[in-house]
Tab-separated table of C-alpha atoms in Angstrom:
chain	number	residue	atom	x	y	z
A	1	MET	CA	-16.424	-4.589	-7.843
A	2	SER	CA	-13.304	-4.855	-5.701
A	3	LEU	CA	-12.904	-7.544	-3.061
A	4	THR	CA	-11.892	-6.747	0.496
A	5	SER	CA	-8.638	-8.331	1.570
A	6	PRO	CA	-10.189	-11.016	3.851
A	7	VAL	CA	-12.585	-12.130	1.099
A	8	ARG	CA	-9.844	-12.059	-1.516
A	9	ALA	CA	-7.508	-13.988	0.776
A	10	ARG	CA	-10.131	-16.696	1.387
A	11	ILE	CA	-10.757	-17.086	-2.344
A	12	GLU	CA	-7.014	-17.250	-3.056
A	13	ALA	CA	-6.545	-19.813	-0.274
A	14	ALA	CA	-9.358	-21.975	-1.703
A	15	VAL	CA	-7.804	-21.872	-5.178
A	16	ARG	CA	-4.323	-22.590	-3.764
A	17	ARG	CA	-5.632	-25.706	-2.060
A	18	ARG	CA	-6.818	-26.980	-5.458
A	19	TRP	CA	-3.675	-25.869	-7.288
A	20	TYR	CA	-1.428	-27.610	-4.783
A	21	GLY	CA	-3.648	-30.636	-4.249
A	22	GLU	CA	-6.327	-32.399	-6.227
A	23	PRO	CA	-7.837	-29.966	-8.782
A	24	GLY	CA	-11.402	-31.030	-7.877
A	25	TRP	CA	-14.015	-28.653	-9.250
A	26	LEU	CA	-11.328	-26.739	-11.206
A	27	ARG	CA	-11.329	-29.588	-13.741
A	28	ILE	CA	-14.352	-27.986	-15.402
A	29	LEU	CA	-11.927	-25.276	-16.607
A	30	THR	CA	-9.706	-27.761	-18.459
A	31	PRO	CA	-10.595	-26.287	-21.906
A	32	LEU	CA	-9.053	-23.010	-20.741
A	33	SER	CA	-5.841	-24.843	-19.810
A	34	VAL	CA	-5.664	-26.032	-23.423
A	35	VAL	CA	-5.794	-22.375	-24.493
A	36	THR	CA	-3.042	-21.535	-21.974
A	37	ARG	CA	-0.832	-24.224	-23.500
A	38	TRP	CA	-1.401	-22.957	-27.046
A	39	VAL	CA	-0.689	-19.327	-26.085
A	40	ALA	CA	2.459	-20.338	-24.155
A	41	ARG	CA	3.826	-22.319	-27.117
A	42	ARG	CA	3.177	-19.473	-29.507
A	43	ARG	CA	4.787	-16.863	-27.254
A	44	MET	CA	7.803	-19.079	-26.588
A	45	SER	CA	8.483	-19.157	-30.340
A	46	HIS	CA	9.297	-15.420	-30.118
A	47	ARG	CA	12.001	-15.830	-27.461
A	48	ARG	CA	15.101	-13.740	-28.266
A	49	LEU	CA	18.612	-14.751	-27.216
A	50	ASP	CA	20.609	-11.848	-28.672
A	51	PRO	CA	20.562	-8.924	-26.221
A	52	ASP	CA	22.753	-5.881	-26.788
A	53	ILE	CA	23.722	-6.014	-23.109
A	54	PRO	CA	24.197	-9.258	-21.132
A	55	THR	CA	20.821	-9.982	-19.533
A	56	VAL	CA	19.815	-12.721	-17.124
A	57	VAL	CA	16.146	-13.412	-16.458
A	58	VAL	CA	15.202	-14.917	-13.096
A	59	GLY	CA	11.671	-16.237	-13.378
A	60	ASN	CA	9.366	-19.113	-12.549
A	61	LEU	CA	6.702	-21.298	-14.125
A	62	VAL	CA	4.019	-20.958	-11.473
A	63	VAL	CA	1.796	-18.105	-10.411
A	64	GLY	CA	3.057	-16.488	-7.221
A	65	GLY	CA	6.379	-16.465	-5.436
A	66	ALA	CA	9.165	-18.976	-5.897
A	67	GLY	CA	12.123	-17.328	-4.181
A	68	LYS	CA	13.046	-15.089	-7.126
A	69	THR	CA	13.842	-11.937	-5.145
A	70	PRO	CA	16.511	-13.435	-2.826
A	71	LEU	CA	17.934	-15.258	-5.844
A	72	VAL	CA	18.226	-11.960	-7.754
A	73	LEU	CA	20.014	-10.387	-4.779
A	74	ALA	CA	22.402	-13.334	-4.494
A	75	LEU	CA	23.251	-13.104	-8.184
A	76	VAL	CA	23.770	-9.339	-8.061
A	77	ARG	CA	26.180	-9.679	-5.140
A	78	ARG	CA	28.221	-12.211	-7.080
A	79	LEU	CA	28.297	-9.939	-10.134
A	80	LEU	CA	29.515	-7.047	-7.985
A	81	ASP	CA	32.251	-9.254	-6.545
A	82	ALA	CA	33.307	-10.125	-10.121
A	83	GLY	CA	33.759	-6.443	-10.984
A	84	ALA	CA	30.580	-5.994	-13.030
A	85	ARG	CA	28.178	-3.048	-12.824
A	86	PRO	CA	24.817	-4.821	-12.584
A	87	GLY	CA	21.357	-3.296	-12.607
A	88	ILE	CA	17.943	-4.775	-11.879
A	89	ILE	CA	14.746	-4.422	-13.889
A	90	SER	CA	11.253	-5.361	-12.759
A	91	ARG	CA	7.665	-4.943	-13.829
A	92	GLY	CA	6.851	-3.267	-10.523
A	93	TYR	CA	3.684	-5.197	-9.718
A	94	GLY	CA	1.073	-2.919	-8.140
A	95	ALA	CA	3.025	0.252	-8.960
A	96	ALA	CA	1.094	3.395	-9.801
A	97	SER	CA	3.764	4.373	-12.334
A	98	GLY	CA	1.957	2.475	-15.092
A	99	HIS	CA	3.788	1.970	-18.359
A	100	GLN	CA	6.382	4.700	-17.833
A	101	ALA	CA	9.895	3.481	-17.040
A	102	ARG	CA	11.405	4.974	-13.897
A	103	LEU	CA	14.270	4.471	-11.480
A	104	VAL	CA	13.585	3.282	-7.945
A	105	GLU	CA	15.496	5.172	-5.269
A	106	GLY	CA	14.544	2.957	-2.325
A	107	THR	CA	12.812	5.725	-0.360
A	108	GLU	CA	9.494	5.855	-2.235
A	109	ASP	CA	6.114	4.549	-1.163
A	110	ALA	CA	5.615	0.973	-2.382
A	111	SER	CA	2.303	2.034	-3.960
A	112	LEU	CA	4.320	4.059	-6.484
A	113	VAL	CA	6.973	1.504	-7.428
A	114	GLY	CA	5.855	-1.892	-6.083
A	115	ASP	CA	7.049	-3.795	-3.008
A	116	GLU	CA	9.602	-6.052	-4.729
A	117	PRO	CA	11.476	-3.245	-6.588
A	118	LEU	CA	11.519	-1.192	-3.387
A	119	LEU	CA	13.020	-4.098	-1.462
A	120	LEU	CA	15.549	-4.781	-4.241
A	121	ALA	CA	16.646	-1.125	-4.310
A	122	ARG	CA	17.093	-1.089	-0.524
A	123	GLU	CA	19.013	-4.353	-0.326
A	124	SER	CA	21.098	-4.456	-3.520
A	125	GLY	CA	22.736	-1.042	-3.703
A	126	VAL	CA	22.547	-1.135	-7.531
A	127	PRO	CA	20.290	0.772	-9.951
A	128	VAL	CA	16.737	-0.586	-10.170
A	129	ALA	CA	14.302	0.352	-12.939
A	130	ILE	CA	10.653	-0.591	-13.371
A	131	ALA	CA	8.215	-0.616	-16.270
A	132	ARG	CA	5.463	-2.919	-17.470
A	133	ASP	CA	7.521	-3.087	-20.664
A	134	ARG	CA	10.774	-4.489	-19.317
A	135	VAL	CA	12.579	-3.509	-22.529
A	136	ALA	CA	11.892	0.125	-21.604
A	137	ALA	CA	13.261	-0.507	-18.107
A	138	LEU	CA	16.372	-2.115	-19.620
A	139	SER	CA	16.907	0.894	-21.897
A	140	LEU	CA	16.830	3.155	-18.851
A	141	LEU	CA	19.753	1.243	-17.320
A	142	ALA	CA	21.767	0.554	-20.485
A	143	ARG	CA	24.200	3.448	-19.942
A	144	ARG	CA	24.509	2.916	-16.195
A	145	CYS	CA	25.121	-0.831	-16.116
A	146	ASP	CA	26.971	-3.519	-18.040
A	147	VAL	CA	24.888	-6.509	-16.901
A	148	ILE	CA	21.120	-6.572	-16.385
A	149	VAL	CA	19.230	-8.907	-14.028
A	150	SER	CA	15.479	-9.149	-14.574
A	151	ASP	CA	13.378	-9.968	-11.518
A	152	ASP	CA	10.687	-12.144	-13.111
A	153	GLY	CA	9.988	-11.808	-16.832
A	154	LEU	CA	10.556	-15.395	-17.959
A	155	GLN	CA	7.345	-15.139	-20.001
A	156	HIS	CA	8.054	-11.553	-21.129
A	157	TYR	CA	9.424	-12.675	-24.484
A	158	ALA	CA	9.897	-9.176	-25.884
A	159	LEU	CA	12.834	-8.995	-23.474
A	160	PRO	CA	15.983	-10.551	-25.017
A	161	ARG	CA	18.020	-12.660	-22.634
A	162	SER	CA	21.477	-14.250	-22.427
A	163	VAL	CA	20.696	-16.518	-19.487
A	164	GLU	CA	17.504	-17.928	-17.994
A	165	ILE	CA	17.258	-19.061	-14.372
A	166	VAL	CA	14.030	-20.723	-13.246
A	167	ALA	CA	13.283	-20.545	-9.527
A	168	VAL	CA	11.263	-23.388	-8.014
A	169	LYS	CA	9.955	-23.224	-4.447
A	170	ALA	CA	10.102	-26.354	-2.301
A	171	PRO	CA	8.042	-28.110	-1.094
A	172	HIS	CA	5.339	-26.681	-3.369
A	173	PHE	CA	7.206	-27.185	-6.661
A	174	PHE	CA	4.612	-27.239	-9.495
A	175	GLY	CA	1.478	-27.985	-7.513
A	176	ASN	CA	-0.890	-30.330	-9.303
A	177	GLY	CA	1.155	-29.972	-12.499
A	178	ARG	CA	-1.754	-28.445	-14.429
A	179	LEU	CA	-1.752	-25.295	-16.528
A	180	LEU	CA	-3.779	-22.224	-15.598
A	181	PRO	CA	-6.519	-22.005	-14.505
A	182	VAL	CA	-6.777	-25.657	-13.399
A	183	GLY	CA	-3.282	-25.508	-11.883
A	184	PRO	CA	-0.636	-22.876	-11.095
A	185	LEU	CA	1.544	-23.387	-14.211
A	186	ARG	CA	1.964	-20.485	-16.626
A	187	GLU	CA	3.775	-22.709	-19.143
A	188	PRO	CA	4.140	-26.471	-19.651
A	189	LEU	CA	6.828	-28.226	-17.611
A	190	ASP	CA	8.880	-28.994	-20.719
A	191	ARG	CA	9.703	-25.254	-20.755
A	192	LEU	CA	12.329	-26.133	-18.126
A	193	GLN	CA	14.469	-27.780	-20.787
A	194	ALA	CA	15.300	-24.369	-22.281
A	195	ALA	CA	16.532	-22.895	-18.970
A	196	ASP	CA	20.256	-22.480	-18.263
A	197	LEU	CA	19.766	-23.204	-14.565
A	198	ILE	CA	16.944	-24.395	-12.315
A	199	VAL	CA	17.284	-23.353	-8.676
A	200	CYS	CA	15.107	-25.125	-6.128
A	201	VAL	CA	14.724	-22.906	-3.057
A	202	GLY	CA	13.792	-24.535	0.254
A	203	SER	CA	14.555	-24.476	3.960
A	204	ASP	CA	16.750	-27.609	3.883
A	205	VAL	CA	19.148	-27.662	0.944
A	206	SER	CA	19.863	-31.399	1.122
A	207	ALA	CA	16.221	-32.428	1.422
A	208	THR	CA	15.192	-29.851	-1.175
A	209	GLY	CA	17.708	-31.214	-3.653
A	210	ALA	CA	16.485	-34.772	-3.221
A	211	GLU	CA	12.825	-33.826	-3.519
A	212	ALA	CA	13.501	-31.495	-6.432
A	213	MET	CA	14.968	-34.284	-8.502
A	214	LYS	CA	11.680	-36.165	-8.130
A	215	ALA	CA	9.588	-33.116	-9.006
A	216	LEU	CA	11.521	-32.122	-12.128
A	217	PRO	CA	11.166	-33.780	-15.530
A	218	PRO	CA	14.146	-36.159	-16.034
A	219	GLU	CA	15.536	-34.137	-18.936
A	220	ALA	CA	15.707	-30.982	-16.781
A	221	ARG	CA	17.544	-32.493	-13.807
A	222	ALA	CA	21.039	-31.960	-15.184
A	223	THR	CA	20.662	-28.180	-14.865
A	224	ALA	CA	19.084	-28.192	-11.377
A	225	VAL	CA	20.651	-27.208	-8.063
A	226	ALA	CA	19.228	-26.508	-4.604
A	227	MET	CA	19.635	-23.516	-2.299
A	228	ALA	CA	18.448	-23.060	1.271
A	229	ALA	CA	16.488	-19.969	2.317
A	230	ASN	CA	16.975	-19.929	6.082
A	231	ALA	CA	15.695	-17.442	8.644
A	232	SER	CA	18.783	-15.453	9.636
A	233	GLY	CA	17.660	-12.629	11.912
A	234	TRP	CA	15.254	-9.770	12.483
A	235	GLN	CA	14.987	-6.171	11.404
A	236	VAL	CA	12.878	-4.033	13.724
A	237	TRP	CA	11.069	-1.008	12.270
A	238	LYS	CA	9.310	1.785	14.122
A	239	ALA	CA	8.239	5.214	12.863
A	240	GLY	CA	10.784	7.954	13.500
A	241	MET	CA	13.568	5.501	14.303
A	242	ALA	CA	16.271	3.877	12.224
A	243	PRO	CA	15.666	0.132	11.719
A	244	ARG	CA	17.765	-2.080	13.974
A	245	ARG	CA	18.903	-5.666	13.532
A	246	VAL	CA	18.369	-8.327	16.181
A	247	PRO	CA	19.870	-11.860	16.174
A	248	LEU	CA	17.413	-14.630	15.342
A	249	ALA	CA	17.294	-16.430	18.706
A	250	GLU	CA	17.279	-13.213	20.744
A	251	GLY	CA	14.375	-11.821	18.711
A	252	ALA	CA	12.400	-15.049	18.926
A	253	ALA	CA	12.769	-15.054	22.713
A	254	ASP	CA	11.606	-11.426	22.874
A	255	LEU	CA	8.553	-12.084	20.704
A	256	ALA	CA	7.588	-15.422	22.249
A	257	GLY	CA	5.532	-13.896	25.055
A	258	ARG	CA	4.106	-10.926	23.152
A	259	SER	CA	1.594	-12.725	20.868
A	260	PRO	CA	2.353	-10.602	17.775
A	261	LEU	CA	0.042	-10.198	14.815
A	262	ALA	CA	1.648	-12.050	11.883
A	263	LEU	CA	0.861	-10.430	8.517
A	264	ALA	CA	1.647	-12.200	5.242
A	265	GLY	CA	0.703	-11.083	1.747
A	266	ILE	CA	2.823	-13.603	-0.154
A	267	ALA	CA	2.001	-16.531	-2.409
A	268	HIS	CA	2.433	-19.134	0.349
A	269	PRO	CA	1.667	-17.390	3.671
A	270	GLU	CA	1.507	-20.738	5.452
A	271	ASP	CA	5.295	-21.036	5.039
A	272	PHE	CA	5.839	-17.795	6.957
A	273	PHE	CA	3.459	-18.794	9.738
A	274	ALA	CA	5.196	-22.185	9.983
A	275	ASP	CA	8.556	-20.405	10.378
A	276	LEU	CA	7.157	-18.504	13.376
A	277	ASP	CA	5.824	-21.727	14.880
A	278	ALA	CA	9.243	-23.341	14.467
A	279	LEU	CA	10.806	-20.415	16.323
A	280	GLY	CA	8.368	-20.893	19.214
A	281	ILE	CA	6.491	-17.636	18.590
A	282	SER	CA	2.795	-17.812	19.433
A	283	HIS	CA	1.031	-15.461	17.035
A	284	GLU	CA	-2.248	-14.443	15.422
A	285	ALA	CA	-1.963	-15.286	11.712
A	286	TYR	CA	-3.535	-12.943	9.144
A	287	ASP	CA	-3.419	-13.789	5.440
A	288	LEU	CA	-3.551	-10.592	3.370
A	289	GLY	CA	-3.744	-12.367	0.013
A	290	ASP	CA	-0.861	-12.183	-2.460
A	291	HIS	CA	0.379	-8.553	-2.555
A	292	GLY	CA	-2.613	-7.577	-0.397
A	293	SER	CA	-2.484	-4.445	1.747
A	294	ALA	CA	-5.886	-4.155	3.488
A	295	LEU	CA	-5.008	-4.507	7.169
A	296	PRO	CA	-7.203	-5.610	10.059
A	297	GLU	CA	-7.896	-3.088	12.782
A	298	LEU	CA	-4.623	-2.482	14.601
A	299	ARG	CA	-4.721	-1.324	18.199
A	300	THR	CA	-2.033	0.932	19.603
A	301	GLY	CA	0.895	-0.971	21.038
A	302	ARG	CA	0.305	-4.116	18.968
A	303	VAL	CA	3.473	-5.804	17.775
A	304	VAL	CA	3.495	-6.890	14.122
A	305	VAL	CA	5.639	-9.609	12.557
A	306	THR	CA	5.883	-9.816	8.775
A	307	THR	CA	8.111	-10.538	5.759
A	308	ALA	CA	10.552	-8.082	4.189
A	309	LYS	CA	8.426	-7.771	1.065
A	310	ASP	CA	5.278	-7.093	3.095
A	311	GLN	CA	7.029	-4.532	5.283
A	312	ALA	CA	8.100	-2.578	2.191
A	313	ARG	CA	4.480	-2.478	1.026
A	314	LEU	CA	2.731	-1.945	4.388
A	315	ASP	CA	5.132	0.497	6.068
A	316	PRO	CA	2.940	3.653	5.689
A	317	ALA	CA	-0.140	1.799	6.985
A	318	LEU	CA	1.611	0.429	10.076
A	319	GLY	CA	2.130	3.905	11.508
A	320	ALA	CA	3.918	3.914	14.863
A	321	LEU	CA	3.491	0.180	15.460
A	322	GLU	CA	6.565	-1.890	16.250
A	323	CYS	CA	7.179	-4.093	13.200
A	324	TRP	CA	9.503	-7.098	13.255
A	325	VAL	CA	10.688	-8.378	9.882
A	326	LEU	CA	11.924	-11.953	9.624
A	327	GLU	CA	14.980	-11.860	7.376
A	328	ARG	CA	16.036	-14.798	5.235
A	329	GLU	CA	19.462	-15.687	3.876
A	330	LEU	CA	19.906	-17.717	0.693
A	331	ARG	CA	22.670	-20.299	1.106
A	332	ALA	CA	24.178	-22.276	-1.759
A	333	ASP	CA	25.734	-25.706	-1.468
A	334	ALA	CA	28.885	-26.541	-3.447
A	335	ALA	CA	26.999	-27.540	-6.616
A	336	ALA	CA	24.859	-24.403	-6.595
A	337	GLU	CA	27.884	-22.216	-5.911
A	338	ARG	CA	29.743	-23.685	-8.883
A	339	ALA	CA	26.720	-23.204	-11.143
A	340	LEU	CA	26.274	-19.570	-10.138
A	341	GLU	CA	29.985	-18.848	-10.526
A	342	SER	CA	29.876	-20.341	-14.021
A	343	LEU	CA	26.940	-18.127	-14.987
A	344	VAL	CA	28.648	-15.043	-13.558
A	345	ARG	CA	31.820	-15.784	-15.553
A	346	ARG	CA	29.720	-16.199	-18.683
A	347	LEU	CA	27.945	-12.859	-18.145
A	348	VAL	CA	31.189	-11.030	-17.357
A	349	ALA	CA	32.804	-12.475	-20.509
A	350	GLN	CA	29.846	-11.281	-22.597
A	351	ARG	CA	30.130	-7.846	-21.014
A	352	ARG	CA	33.812	-7.601	-22.000
A	353	ALA	CA	33.116	-8.834	-25.504
């Protein structure tokens, strides 16, 4: 039996409240968390660090989003600037392609390739391949690229990797610190010790850095930096027209009196709705559930505000509606910039070797 989006969203919201607060009734599932720990330890023992092509995995420890996609794009841009020929691989969550590896052109329907790969193909300008087996996706790009960036896949241990970057989203961090299903953790926190870099993504880089140091295990703090993901502008989509960009303040002023419908199908939709509140945009909030696509009834002429990832997934369903996408820019402070530059030099050196 499939759940409708509103029901699914309510269930997900109820679980999120426990994952990112007191576990409450979820404590009865503690024996299953013990199994999660055992499986994670066993799988970690099969981690490979000897790829034939330099490969960096950008992943996270918790279920749901942690700022991986903008981090992948930031890394790819730096690799391009360094003269590399990077490519991106992804599982393609929700894609109808199944196990077969395929290239993403950036013009497909998200139902075929997944919303994140579609967004990455549009924004990066580099080859993007998807497959449930990321090794198959990597093989598809091996002759086209000399460095591979994996969007997610930290726990996909069949995929060899040169570098591991763990993304952590502030202020949510690791929730209640419990393993699935009592908490949001896929692996124990000591997994952070094996990462080359931990990037804490938040709206205020200075505050995020300070809070991140408290949230991380002491032994993992030496490899942690903070980056700010700030709202930077708008992209306006409408059927039959090329998307246009609008400055942040100008767009907020335009939307302020139009009471748009705000759609969010991301791991923490409350963050998106809070961004709109901060911009002074009165809106009707609608939580689709993570990667959800079942829309409420949309009347003609309604203005929709959403995230870039959601727009990629929902575009066919929005029809002729005017859709405003809140764009975000990932900004590194000096410490984060140095850390990323060091990783890029390391990958480029491996490529030449």
